[in-house]
């Protein structure tokens, strides 16, 4: 057993942390906000479901919602506009691998309760990202495989709760990583390139 092994002074604090469960391996995302919210209108949810959007609670016994566009055949401005009706409850939005455009991002920028936003493998560029500066609760953004550059991400520097940024493939490369770390010193920036 671990407790029977000899423990030098370097190991004791590490084992104590393991036992307490307080290991800090980077910034943590909140599951749901502490503030409660009323439930969304069922007819608004049904409109989104009819458009092919998967809507589900983010946790048991919670009125906060997540929306996933994975099964939506064609993402257009009309479907994106439907999200505004549930903007108080919607905290996770998955638009990865969709045809969303920079023009649609103005509507996304109004979803002020969002904490997680997945835009990976889309055609979003700096112009679209610039419209997200009002998402003050945003903790996580995934722009992997997009045209977003360091300059575009820099527009989000005032989002103080941003803790995790997934950005790799075309938009950001080489010397840009240190620039990103300077813009977001407290965030975990995942650059891909796993070995």
PDB file of C-alpha atoms in Angstrom:
ATOM      1  CA  UNK A   1       0.000   0.000   0.000  1.00  0.00           C
ATOM      2  CA  UNK A   2       1.153   3.541  -0.645  1.00  0.00           C
ATOM      3  CA  UNK A   3       0.966   4.426   3.040  1.00  0.00           C
ATOM      4  CA  UNK A   4       3.465   1.644   3.801  1.00  0.00           C
ATOM      5  CA  UNK A   5       6.108   2.972   1.384  1.00  0.00           C
ATOM      6  CA  UNK A   6       8.879   5.210   2.687  1.00  0.00           C
ATOM      7  CA  UNK A   7       7.950   8.868   2.142  1.00  0.00           C
ATOM      8  CA  UNK A   8      10.634  11.485   1.845  1.00  0.00           C
ATOM      9  CA  UNK A   9       9.925  15.169   2.505  1.00  0.00           C
ATOM     10  CA  UNK A  10       9.319  15.850  -1.204  1.00  0.00           C
ATOM     11  CA  UNK A  11       6.618  13.194  -1.482  1.00  0.00           C
ATOM     12  CA  UNK A  12       4.613  13.990   1.658  1.00  0.00           C
ATOM     13  CA  UNK A  13       2.987  17.206   0.318  1.00  0.00           C
ATOM     14  CA  UNK A  14       2.173  15.540  -3.017  1.00  0.00           C
ATOM     15  CA  UNK A  15       0.505  12.574  -1.331  1.00  0.00           C
ATOM     16  CA  UNK A  16      -1.383  14.931   0.987  1.00  0.00           C
ATOM     17  CA  UNK A  17      -2.740  16.788  -2.056  1.00  0.00           C
ATOM     18  CA  UNK A  18      -3.778  13.534  -3.691  1.00  0.00           C
ATOM     19  CA  UNK A  19      -5.615  12.519  -0.559  1.00  0.00           C
ATOM     20  CA  UNK A  20      -7.369  15.881  -0.203  1.00  0.00           C
ATOM     21  CA  UNK A  21      -8.377  16.019  -3.884  1.00  0.00           C
ATOM     22  CA  UNK A  22      -7.154  19.606  -4.225  1.00  0.00           C
ATOM     23  CA  UNK A  23      -4.675  19.102  -7.050  1.00  0.00           C
ATOM     24  CA  UNK A  24      -4.603  22.128  -9.350  1.00  0.00           C
ATOM     25  CA  UNK A  25      -3.764  21.110 -12.908  1.00  0.00           C
ATOM     26  CA  UNK A  26      -5.048  24.316 -14.514  1.00  0.00           C
ATOM     27  CA  UNK A  27      -8.054  26.590 -14.557  1.00  0.00           C
ATOM     28  CA  UNK A  28     -11.335  24.856 -13.787  1.00  0.00           C
ATOM     29  CA  UNK A  29     -14.569  25.473 -15.654  1.00  0.00           C
ATOM     30  CA  UNK A  30     -17.786  25.813 -13.739  1.00  0.00           C
ATOM     31  CA  UNK A  31     -20.461  23.281 -14.635  1.00  0.00           C
ATOM     32  CA  UNK A  32     -23.362  25.636 -14.049  1.00  0.00           C
ATOM     33  CA  UNK A  33     -23.588  29.180 -12.714  1.00  0.00           C
ATOM     34  CA  UNK A  34     -24.365  29.588  -9.017  1.00  0.00           C
ATOM     35  CA  UNK A  35     -27.244  31.931  -9.828  1.00  0.00           C
ATOM     36  CA  UNK A  36     -30.506  30.085 -10.527  1.00  0.00           C
ATOM     37  CA  UNK A  37     -32.617  30.735 -13.595  1.00  0.00           C
ATOM     38  CA  UNK A  38     -36.261  30.110 -14.485  1.00  0.00           C
ATOM     39  CA  UNK A  39     -36.960  27.321 -16.949  1.00  0.00           C
ATOM     40  CA  UNK A  40     -37.134  28.136 -20.651  1.00  0.00           C
ATOM     41  CA  UNK A  41     -40.456  28.294 -22.447  1.00  0.00           C
ATOM     42  CA  UNK A  42     -41.281  24.822 -23.831  1.00  0.00           C
ATOM     43  CA  UNK A  43     -42.585  26.241 -27.119  1.00  0.00           C
ATOM     44  CA  UNK A  44     -39.229  27.998 -27.699  1.00  0.00           C
ATOM     45  CA  UNK A  45     -37.396  24.730 -27.074  1.00  0.00           C
ATOM     46  CA  UNK A  46     -39.743  22.871 -29.427  1.00  0.00           C
ATOM     47  CA  UNK A  47     -39.064  25.364 -32.249  1.00  0.00           C
ATOM     48  CA  UNK A  48     -35.338  24.689 -31.902  1.00  0.00           C
ATOM     49  CA  UNK A  49     -35.865  20.924 -31.810  1.00  0.00           C
ATOM     50  CA  UNK A  50     -38.001  21.074 -34.975  1.00  0.00           C
ATOM     51  CA  UNK A  51     -35.089  22.857 -36.664  1.00  0.00           C
ATOM     52  CA  UNK A  52     -32.851  19.909 -35.712  1.00  0.00           C
ATOM     53  CA  UNK A  53     -31.087  21.497 -32.722  1.00  0.00           C
ATOM     54  CA  UNK A  54     -30.451  19.109 -29.820  1.00  0.00           C
ATOM     55  CA  UNK A  55     -31.427  20.872 -26.573  1.00  0.00           C
ATOM     56  CA  UNK A  56     -30.732  19.318 -23.174  1.00  0.00           C
ATOM     57  CA  UNK A  57     -30.119  20.393 -19.578  1.00  0.00           C
ATOM     58  CA  UNK A  58     -26.420  20.715 -18.694  1.00  0.00           C
ATOM     59  CA  UNK A  59     -26.991  18.993 -15.343  1.00  0.00           C
ATOM     60  CA  UNK A  60     -29.728  17.109 -13.533  1.00  0.00           C
ATOM     61  CA  UNK A  61     -32.286  19.338 -11.824  1.00  0.00           C
ATOM     62  CA  UNK A  62     -31.004  22.443 -13.618  1.00  0.00           C
ATOM     63  CA  UNK A  63     -32.797  24.909 -15.877  1.00  0.00           C
ATOM     64  CA  UNK A  64     -29.532  25.751 -17.673  1.00  0.00           C
ATOM     65  CA  UNK A  65     -29.376  24.370 -21.207  1.00  0.00           C
ATOM     66  CA  UNK A  66     -26.958  23.282 -23.881  1.00  0.00           C
ATOM     67  CA  UNK A  67     -27.650  23.457 -27.614  1.00  0.00           C
ATOM     68  CA  UNK A  68     -25.896  21.261 -30.167  1.00  0.00           C
ATOM     69  CA  UNK A  69     -26.207  21.878 -33.919  1.00  0.00           C
ATOM     70  CA  UNK A  70     -24.574  18.590 -34.954  1.00  0.00           C
ATOM     71  CA  UNK A  71     -27.757  17.280 -36.636  1.00  0.00           C
ATOM     72  CA  UNK A  72     -28.854  20.566 -38.238  1.00  0.00           C
ATOM     73  CA  UNK A  73     -28.725  20.196 -42.021  1.00  0.00           C
ATOM     74  CA  UNK A  74     -28.294  23.872 -42.791  1.00  0.00           C
ATOM     75  CA  UNK A  75     -27.459  26.510 -40.211  1.00  0.00           C
ATOM     76  CA  UNK A  76     -28.905  29.835 -41.206  1.00  0.00           C
ATOM     77  CA  UNK A  77     -29.598  33.115 -39.481  1.00  0.00           C
ATOM     78  CA  UNK A  78     -33.216  32.162 -38.765  1.00  0.00           C
ATOM     79  CA  UNK A  79     -32.233  29.118 -36.690  1.00  0.00           C
ATOM     80  CA  UNK A  80     -29.552  31.117 -34.858  1.00  0.00           C
ATOM     81  CA  UNK A  81     -32.145  33.808 -34.071  1.00  0.00           C
ATOM     82  CA  UNK A  82     -34.278  31.164 -32.304  1.00  0.00           C
ATOM     83  CA  UNK A  83     -31.579  30.893 -29.638  1.00  0.00           C
ATOM     84  CA  UNK A  84     -32.325  34.401 -28.387  1.00  0.00           C
ATOM     85  CA  UNK A  85     -35.579  33.175 -26.828  1.00  0.00           C
ATOM     86  CA  UNK A  86     -33.586  30.921 -24.453  1.00  0.00           C
ATOM     87  CA  UNK A  87     -30.588  33.221 -23.928  1.00  0.00           C
ATOM     88  CA  UNK A  88     -31.012  33.329 -20.126  1.00  0.00           C
ATOM     89  CA  UNK A  89     -30.865  29.531 -19.877  1.00  0.00           C
ATOM     90  CA  UNK A  90     -28.389  28.726 -22.683  1.00  0.00           C
ATOM     91  CA  UNK A  91     -24.847  28.350 -21.325  1.00  0.00           C
ATOM     92  CA  UNK A  92     -23.233  25.796 -23.693  1.00  0.00           C
ATOM     93  CA  UNK A  93     -23.443  26.173 -27.472  1.00  0.00           C
ATOM     94  CA  UNK A  94     -21.930  23.659 -29.910  1.00  0.00           C
ATOM     95  CA  UNK A  95     -21.698  24.909 -33.478  1.00  0.00           C
ATOM     96  CA  UNK A  96     -18.642  22.884 -34.499  1.00  0.00           C
ATOM     97  CA  UNK A  97     -18.517  21.519 -38.074  1.00  0.00           C
ATOM     98  CA  UNK A  98     -21.445  23.674 -39.201  1.00  0.00           C
ATOM     99  CA  UNK A  99     -21.772  26.277 -41.935  1.00  0.00           C
ATOM    100  CA  UNK A 100     -22.100  29.181 -39.494  1.00  0.00           C
ATOM    101  CA  UNK A 101     -20.760  32.463 -40.859  1.00  0.00           C
ATOM    102  CA  UNK A 102     -19.255  35.638 -39.449  1.00  0.00           C
ATOM    103  CA  UNK A 103     -22.607  37.318 -40.151  1.00  0.00           C
ATOM    104  CA  UNK A 104     -24.323  34.909 -37.714  1.00  0.00           C
ATOM    105  CA  UNK A 105     -21.953  35.835 -34.917  1.00  0.00           C
ATOM    106  CA  UNK A 106     -23.788  39.069 -34.076  1.00  0.00           C
ATOM    107  CA  UNK A 107     -26.714  36.962 -32.823  1.00  0.00           C
ATOM    108  CA  UNK A 108     -24.338  34.651 -30.908  1.00  0.00           C
ATOM    109  CA  UNK A 109     -22.796  37.731 -29.280  1.00  0.00           C
ATOM    110  CA  UNK A 110     -26.170  38.500 -27.660  1.00  0.00           C
ATOM    111  CA  UNK A 111     -26.288  35.166 -25.796  1.00  0.00           C
ATOM    112  CA  UNK A 112     -24.834  36.720 -22.663  1.00  0.00           C
ATOM    113  CA  UNK A 113     -25.173  33.672 -20.375  1.00  0.00           C
ATOM    114  CA  UNK A 114     -22.873  31.496 -22.544  1.00  0.00           C
ATOM    115  CA  UNK A 115     -19.990  29.928 -20.657  1.00  0.00           C
ATOM    116  CA  UNK A 116     -18.843  27.485 -23.376  1.00  0.00           C
ATOM    117  CA  UNK A 117     -18.768  28.075 -27.131  1.00  0.00           C
ATOM    118  CA  UNK A 118     -17.640  25.527 -29.717  1.00  0.00           C
ATOM    119  CA  UNK A 119     -16.868  26.998 -33.153  1.00  0.00           C
ATOM    120  CA  UNK A 120     -14.333  24.391 -34.263  1.00  0.00           C
ATOM    121  CA  UNK A 121     -14.082  23.409 -37.938  1.00  0.00           C
ATOM    122  CA  UNK A 122     -16.191  26.330 -39.151  1.00  0.00           C
ATOM    123  CA  UNK A 123     -15.470  29.236 -41.491  1.00  0.00           C
ATOM    124  CA  UNK A 124     -15.441  31.761 -38.654  1.00  0.00           C
ATOM    125  CA  UNK A 125     -12.705  34.380 -38.926  1.00  0.00           C
ATOM    126  CA  UNK A 126     -11.571  37.458 -36.981  1.00  0.00           C
ATOM    127  CA  UNK A 127     -14.576  39.503 -38.099  1.00  0.00           C
ATOM    128  CA  UNK A 128     -16.940  37.015 -36.453  1.00  0.00           C
ATOM    129  CA  UNK A 129     -14.911  36.653 -33.256  1.00  0.00           C
ATOM    130  CA  UNK A 130     -14.937  40.441 -32.804  1.00  0.00           C
ATOM    131  CA  UNK A 131     -18.705  40.233 -32.273  1.00  0.00           C
ATOM    132  CA  UNK A 132     -18.314  38.100 -29.140  1.00  0.00           C
ATOM    133  CA  UNK A 133     -16.876  40.805 -26.873  1.00  0.00           C
ATOM    134  CA  UNK A 134     -20.118  41.031 -24.888  1.00  0.00           C
ATOM    135  CA  UNK A 135     -19.960  37.403 -23.700  1.00  0.00           C
ATOM    136  CA  UNK A 136     -18.662  38.325 -20.252  1.00  0.00           C
ATOM    137  CA  UNK A 137     -19.454  34.877 -18.783  1.00  0.00           C
ATOM    138  CA  UNK A 138     -17.517  32.942 -21.426  1.00  0.00           C
ATOM    139  CA  UNK A 139     -15.037  30.503 -19.850  1.00  0.00           C
ATOM    140  CA  UNK A 140     -14.259  28.220 -22.812  1.00  0.00           C
ATOM    141  CA  UNK A 141     -13.953  28.753 -26.556  1.00  0.00           C
ATOM    142  CA  UNK A 142     -12.933  26.302 -29.262  1.00  0.00           C
ATOM    143  CA  UNK A 143     -11.812  27.849 -32.554  1.00  0.00           C
ATOM    144  CA  UNK A 144      -9.655  24.941 -33.744  1.00  0.00           C
ATOM    145  CA  UNK A 145      -9.616  24.542 -37.500  1.00  0.00           C
ATOM    146  CA  UNK A 146     -10.955  28.041 -38.218  1.00  0.00           C
ATOM    147  CA  UNK A 147      -9.520  31.163 -39.835  1.00  0.00           C
ATOM    148  CA  UNK A 148      -9.281  32.957 -36.480  1.00  0.00           C
ATOM    149  CA  UNK A 149      -5.887  34.604 -35.868  1.00  0.00           C
ATOM    150  CA  UNK A 150      -4.139  35.927 -32.764  1.00  0.00           C
ATOM    151  CA  UNK A 151      -5.398  39.412 -33.666  1.00  0.00           C
ATOM    152  CA  UNK A 152      -8.971  38.096 -33.687  1.00  0.00           C
ATOM    153  CA  UNK A 153      -8.597  36.315 -30.367  1.00  0.00           C
ATOM    154  CA  UNK A 154      -7.039  39.471 -28.952  1.00  0.00           C
ATOM    155  CA  UNK A 155     -10.435  41.149 -29.295  1.00  0.00           C
ATOM    156  CA  UNK A 156     -11.620  38.848 -26.491  1.00  0.00           C
ATOM    157  CA  UNK A 157      -8.935  39.957 -24.025  1.00  0.00           C
ATOM    158  CA  UNK A 158     -11.497  41.798 -21.865  1.00  0.00           C
ATOM    159  CA  UNK A 159     -13.382  38.551 -21.201  1.00  0.00           C
ATOM    160  CA  UNK A 160     -11.907  38.034 -17.742  1.00  0.00           C
ATOM    161  CA  UNK A 161     -13.579  34.655 -17.123  1.00  0.00           C
ATOM    162  CA  UNK A 162     -12.049  33.044 -20.230  1.00  0.00           C
ATOM    163  CA  UNK A 163     -10.060  30.072 -18.869  1.00  0.00           C
ATOM    164  CA  UNK A 164      -9.668  27.654 -21.783  1.00  0.00           C
ATOM    165  CA  UNK A 165      -8.948  28.369 -25.438  1.00  0.00           C
ATOM    166  CA  UNK A 166      -8.651  25.616 -28.021  1.00  0.00           C
ATOM    167  CA  UNK A 167      -6.866  27.036 -31.053  1.00  0.00           C
ATOM    168  CA  UNK A 168      -4.864  25.067 -33.542  1.00  0.00           C
ATOM    169  CA  UNK A 169      -4.646  24.384 -37.239  1.00  0.00           C
ATOM    170  CA  UNK A 170      -4.717  27.165 -39.848  1.00  0.00           C
ATOM    171  CA  UNK A 171      -5.382  30.448 -38.042  1.00  0.00           C
ATOM    172  CA  UNK A 172      -2.598  30.442 -35.432  1.00  0.00           C
ATOM    173  CA  UNK A 173       0.935  29.120 -35.763  1.00  0.00           C
ATOM    174  CA  UNK A 174       4.603  29.383 -34.774  1.00  0.00           C
ATOM    175  CA  UNK A 175       5.498  32.611 -32.978  1.00  0.00           C
ATOM    176  CA  UNK A 176       1.843  33.439 -32.316  1.00  0.00           C
ATOM    177  CA  UNK A 177       1.658  31.149 -29.246  1.00  0.00           C
ATOM    178  CA  UNK A 178       3.699  33.454 -27.003  1.00  0.00           C
ATOM    179  CA  UNK A 179       1.556  36.396 -28.100  1.00  0.00           C
ATOM    180  CA  UNK A 180      -1.576  34.500 -27.081  1.00  0.00           C
ATOM    181  CA  UNK A 181      -0.101  33.651 -23.692  1.00  0.00           C
ATOM    182  CA  UNK A 182       0.589  37.362 -23.112  1.00  0.00           C
ATOM    183  CA  UNK A 183      -3.000  38.296 -24.019  1.00  0.00           C
ATOM    184  CA  UNK A 184      -4.522  35.528 -21.851  1.00  0.00           C
ATOM    185  CA  UNK A 185      -2.010  34.911 -19.032  1.00  0.00           C
ATOM    186  CA  UNK A 186      -4.461  33.030 -16.803  1.00  0.00           C
ATOM    187  CA  UNK A 187      -5.971  30.795 -19.482  1.00  0.00           C
ATOM    188  CA  UNK A 188      -5.051  27.310 -20.604  1.00  0.00           C
ATOM    189  CA  UNK A 189      -4.345  27.489 -24.323  1.00  0.00           C
ATOM    190  CA  UNK A 190      -4.517  24.161 -26.107  1.00  0.00           C
ATOM    191  CA  UNK A 191      -2.467  24.279 -29.291  1.00  0.00           C
ATOM    192  CA  UNK A 192      -2.830  20.696 -30.447  1.00  0.00           C
ATOM    193  CA  UNK A 193       0.296  18.982 -31.725  1.00  0.00           C
ATOM    194  CA  UNK A 194      -0.089  16.050 -29.334  1.00  0.00           C
ATOM    195  CA  UNK A 195       2.576  13.351 -29.315  1.00  0.00           C
TER     196      UNK A 195
END
